[in-house]
GROMACS .gro file of C-alpha atoms in nm:
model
  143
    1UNK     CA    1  -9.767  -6.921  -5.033
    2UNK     CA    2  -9.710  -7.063  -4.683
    3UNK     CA    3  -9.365  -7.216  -4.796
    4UNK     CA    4  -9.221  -6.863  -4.800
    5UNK     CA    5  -9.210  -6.894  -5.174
    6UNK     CA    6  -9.340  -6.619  -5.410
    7UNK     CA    7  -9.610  -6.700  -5.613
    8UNK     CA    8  -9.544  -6.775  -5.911
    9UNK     CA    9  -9.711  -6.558  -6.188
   10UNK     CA   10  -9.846  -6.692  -6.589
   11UNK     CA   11 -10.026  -6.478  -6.842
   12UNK     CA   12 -10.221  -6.730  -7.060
   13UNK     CA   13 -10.270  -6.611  -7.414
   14UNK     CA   14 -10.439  -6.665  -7.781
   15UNK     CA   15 -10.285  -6.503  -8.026
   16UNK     CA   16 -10.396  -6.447  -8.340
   17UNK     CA   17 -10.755  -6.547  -8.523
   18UNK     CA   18 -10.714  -6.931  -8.298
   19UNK     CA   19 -11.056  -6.943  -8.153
   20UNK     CA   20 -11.008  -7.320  -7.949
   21UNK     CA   21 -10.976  -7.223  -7.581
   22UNK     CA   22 -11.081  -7.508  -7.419
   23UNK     CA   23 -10.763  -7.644  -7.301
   24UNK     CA   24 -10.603  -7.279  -7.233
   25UNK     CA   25 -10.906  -7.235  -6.973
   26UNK     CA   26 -10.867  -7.625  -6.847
   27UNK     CA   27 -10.482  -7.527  -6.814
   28UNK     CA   28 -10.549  -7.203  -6.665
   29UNK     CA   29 -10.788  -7.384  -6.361
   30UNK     CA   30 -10.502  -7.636  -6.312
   31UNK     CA   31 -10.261  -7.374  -6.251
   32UNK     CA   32 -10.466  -7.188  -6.008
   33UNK     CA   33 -10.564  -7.498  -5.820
   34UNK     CA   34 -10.157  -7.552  -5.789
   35UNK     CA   35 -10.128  -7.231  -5.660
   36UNK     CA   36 -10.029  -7.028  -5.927
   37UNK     CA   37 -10.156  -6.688  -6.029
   38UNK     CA   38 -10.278  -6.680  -6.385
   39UNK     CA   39 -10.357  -6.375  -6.615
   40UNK     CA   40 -10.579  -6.503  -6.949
   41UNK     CA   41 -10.591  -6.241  -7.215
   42UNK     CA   42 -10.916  -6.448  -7.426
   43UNK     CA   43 -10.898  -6.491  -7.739
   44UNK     CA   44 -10.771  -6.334  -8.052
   45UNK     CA   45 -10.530  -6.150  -7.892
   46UNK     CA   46 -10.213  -5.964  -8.110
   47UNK     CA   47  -9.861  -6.045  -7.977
   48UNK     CA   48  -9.852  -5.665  -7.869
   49UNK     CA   49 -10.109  -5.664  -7.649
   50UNK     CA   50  -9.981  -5.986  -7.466
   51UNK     CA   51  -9.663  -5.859  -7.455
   52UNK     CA   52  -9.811  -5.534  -7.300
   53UNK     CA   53  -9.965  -5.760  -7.078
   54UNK     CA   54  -9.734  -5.934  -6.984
   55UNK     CA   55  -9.521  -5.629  -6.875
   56UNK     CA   56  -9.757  -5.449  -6.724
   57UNK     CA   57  -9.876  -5.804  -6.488
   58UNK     CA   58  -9.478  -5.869  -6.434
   59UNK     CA   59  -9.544  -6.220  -6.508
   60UNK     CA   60  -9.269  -6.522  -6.475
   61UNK     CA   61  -9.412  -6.705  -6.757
   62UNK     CA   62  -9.602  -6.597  -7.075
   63UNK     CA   63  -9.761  -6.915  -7.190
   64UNK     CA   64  -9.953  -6.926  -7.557
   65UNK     CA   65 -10.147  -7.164  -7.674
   66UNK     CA   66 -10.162  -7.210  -8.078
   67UNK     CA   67 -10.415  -7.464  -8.240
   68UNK     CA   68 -10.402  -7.290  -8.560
   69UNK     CA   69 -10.064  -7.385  -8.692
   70UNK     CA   70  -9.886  -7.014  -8.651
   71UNK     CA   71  -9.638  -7.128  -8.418
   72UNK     CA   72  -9.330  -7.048  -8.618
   73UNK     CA   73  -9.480  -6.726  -8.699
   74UNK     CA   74  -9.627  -6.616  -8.342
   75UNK     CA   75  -9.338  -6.742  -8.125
   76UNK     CA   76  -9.042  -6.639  -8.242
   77UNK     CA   77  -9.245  -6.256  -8.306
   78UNK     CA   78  -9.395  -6.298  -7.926
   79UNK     CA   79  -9.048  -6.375  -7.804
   80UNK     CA   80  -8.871  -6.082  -8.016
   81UNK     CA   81  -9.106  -5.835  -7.915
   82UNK     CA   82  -9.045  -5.930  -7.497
   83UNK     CA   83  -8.685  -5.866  -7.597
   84UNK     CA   84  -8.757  -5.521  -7.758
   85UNK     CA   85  -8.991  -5.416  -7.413
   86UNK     CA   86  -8.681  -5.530  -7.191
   87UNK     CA   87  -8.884  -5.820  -7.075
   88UNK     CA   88  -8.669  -6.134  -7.196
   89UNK     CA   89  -8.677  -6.195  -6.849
   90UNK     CA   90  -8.974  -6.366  -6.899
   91UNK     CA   91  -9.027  -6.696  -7.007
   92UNK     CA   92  -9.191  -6.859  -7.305
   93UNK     CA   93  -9.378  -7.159  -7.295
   94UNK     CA   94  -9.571  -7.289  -7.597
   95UNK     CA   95  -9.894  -7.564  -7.621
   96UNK     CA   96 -10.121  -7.736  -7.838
   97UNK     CA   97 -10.052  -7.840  -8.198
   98UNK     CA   98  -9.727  -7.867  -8.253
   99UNK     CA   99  -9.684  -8.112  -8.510
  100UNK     CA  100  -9.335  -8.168  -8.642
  101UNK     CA  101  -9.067  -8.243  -8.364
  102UNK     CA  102  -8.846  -8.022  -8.531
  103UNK     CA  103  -9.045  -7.710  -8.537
  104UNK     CA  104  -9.062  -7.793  -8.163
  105UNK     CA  105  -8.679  -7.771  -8.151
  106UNK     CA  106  -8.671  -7.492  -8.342
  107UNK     CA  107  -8.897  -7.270  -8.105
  108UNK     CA  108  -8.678  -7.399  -7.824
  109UNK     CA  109  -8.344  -7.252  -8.010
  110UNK     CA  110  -8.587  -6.906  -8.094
  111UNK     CA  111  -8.612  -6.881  -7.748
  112UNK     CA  112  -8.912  -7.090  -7.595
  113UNK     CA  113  -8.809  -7.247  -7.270
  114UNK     CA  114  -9.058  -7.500  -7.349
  115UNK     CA  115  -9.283  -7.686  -7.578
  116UNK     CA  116  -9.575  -7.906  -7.465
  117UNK     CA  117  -9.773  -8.100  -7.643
  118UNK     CA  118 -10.157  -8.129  -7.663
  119UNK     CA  119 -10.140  -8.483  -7.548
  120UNK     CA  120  -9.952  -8.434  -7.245
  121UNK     CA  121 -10.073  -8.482  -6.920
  122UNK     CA  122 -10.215  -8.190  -6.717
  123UNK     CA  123 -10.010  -8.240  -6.415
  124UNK     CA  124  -9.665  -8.274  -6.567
  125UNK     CA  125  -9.738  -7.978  -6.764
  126UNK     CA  126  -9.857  -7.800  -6.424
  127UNK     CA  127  -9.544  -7.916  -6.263
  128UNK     CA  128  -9.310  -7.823  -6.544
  129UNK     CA  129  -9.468  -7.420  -6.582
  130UNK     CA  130  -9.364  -7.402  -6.206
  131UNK     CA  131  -9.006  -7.516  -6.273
  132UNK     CA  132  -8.951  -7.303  -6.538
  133UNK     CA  133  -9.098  -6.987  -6.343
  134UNK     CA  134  -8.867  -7.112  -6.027
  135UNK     CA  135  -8.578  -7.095  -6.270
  136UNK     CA  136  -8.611  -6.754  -6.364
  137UNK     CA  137  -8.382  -6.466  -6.246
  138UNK     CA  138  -8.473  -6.453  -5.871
  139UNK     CA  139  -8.542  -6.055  -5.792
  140UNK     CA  140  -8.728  -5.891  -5.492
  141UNK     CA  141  -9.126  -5.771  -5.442
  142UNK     CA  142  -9.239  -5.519  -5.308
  143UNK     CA  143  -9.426  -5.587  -4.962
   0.00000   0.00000   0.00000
């Protein structure tokens, strides 16, 4: 970036059998056009191989996107499993249906720095992916 700032990093994923990736792809353009680098994995995707993925890209933010209602199953495995590769570094971020406010706080205390929902406006979720991947642990690149 011309700022002097790194650029930021996402991996995009769809875990599990979800096969809506509409807004993951609509997501994934508004992130690029706001200068971000984004890694999609496509759909149907097993929390190992974005996790691999993840790794291997050394992303700032692993973002998944669950329509299907698997949420409190995927999350709090995607999250343990980052932890297990010596990647909690990394930062979770969850979208789409979410439907109880509660399992929304309760992905936040598994260990998702965020939780957006479906309805919320494509530039404030833009803007808050890039404040969570500022936050993270500063560290050097090579040239």
């Amino acid at each position: 970036m011309s700022d002097g700032q790194r650029i930021i990093r996402v991996l995009l994923g769809k875990a599990g059998l979800d096969g809506h990736d509409r807004g993951v792809k609509i997501l994934a353009q508004a992130l690029k056009d706001a200068g971000v680098e984004v890694i999609y994995t496509g759909l149907h995707r097993s929390v190992a191989e974005i996790v691999a993925t993840a790794v291997q890209e050394d992303v700032d933010v692993v973002g998944v996107s669950i329509l299907s209602g698997a949420h409190m199953s995927i999350v709090p495995e995607l999250i343990s499993a980052l932890r297990t590769q010596g990647a909690a570094d990394k930062k979770v971020v969850v979208g789409g249906f979410i439907p109880e406010e509660d399992e929304r706080q309760r992905l936040k205390e598994l260990g998702a720095a965020e939780v957006f929902d479906q309805d919320m406006p494509l530039a404030e979720t833009v803007a808050a992916v890039r404040s969570i991947a500022r936050s993270r642990e500063a560290r050097s690149w090579p040239a």
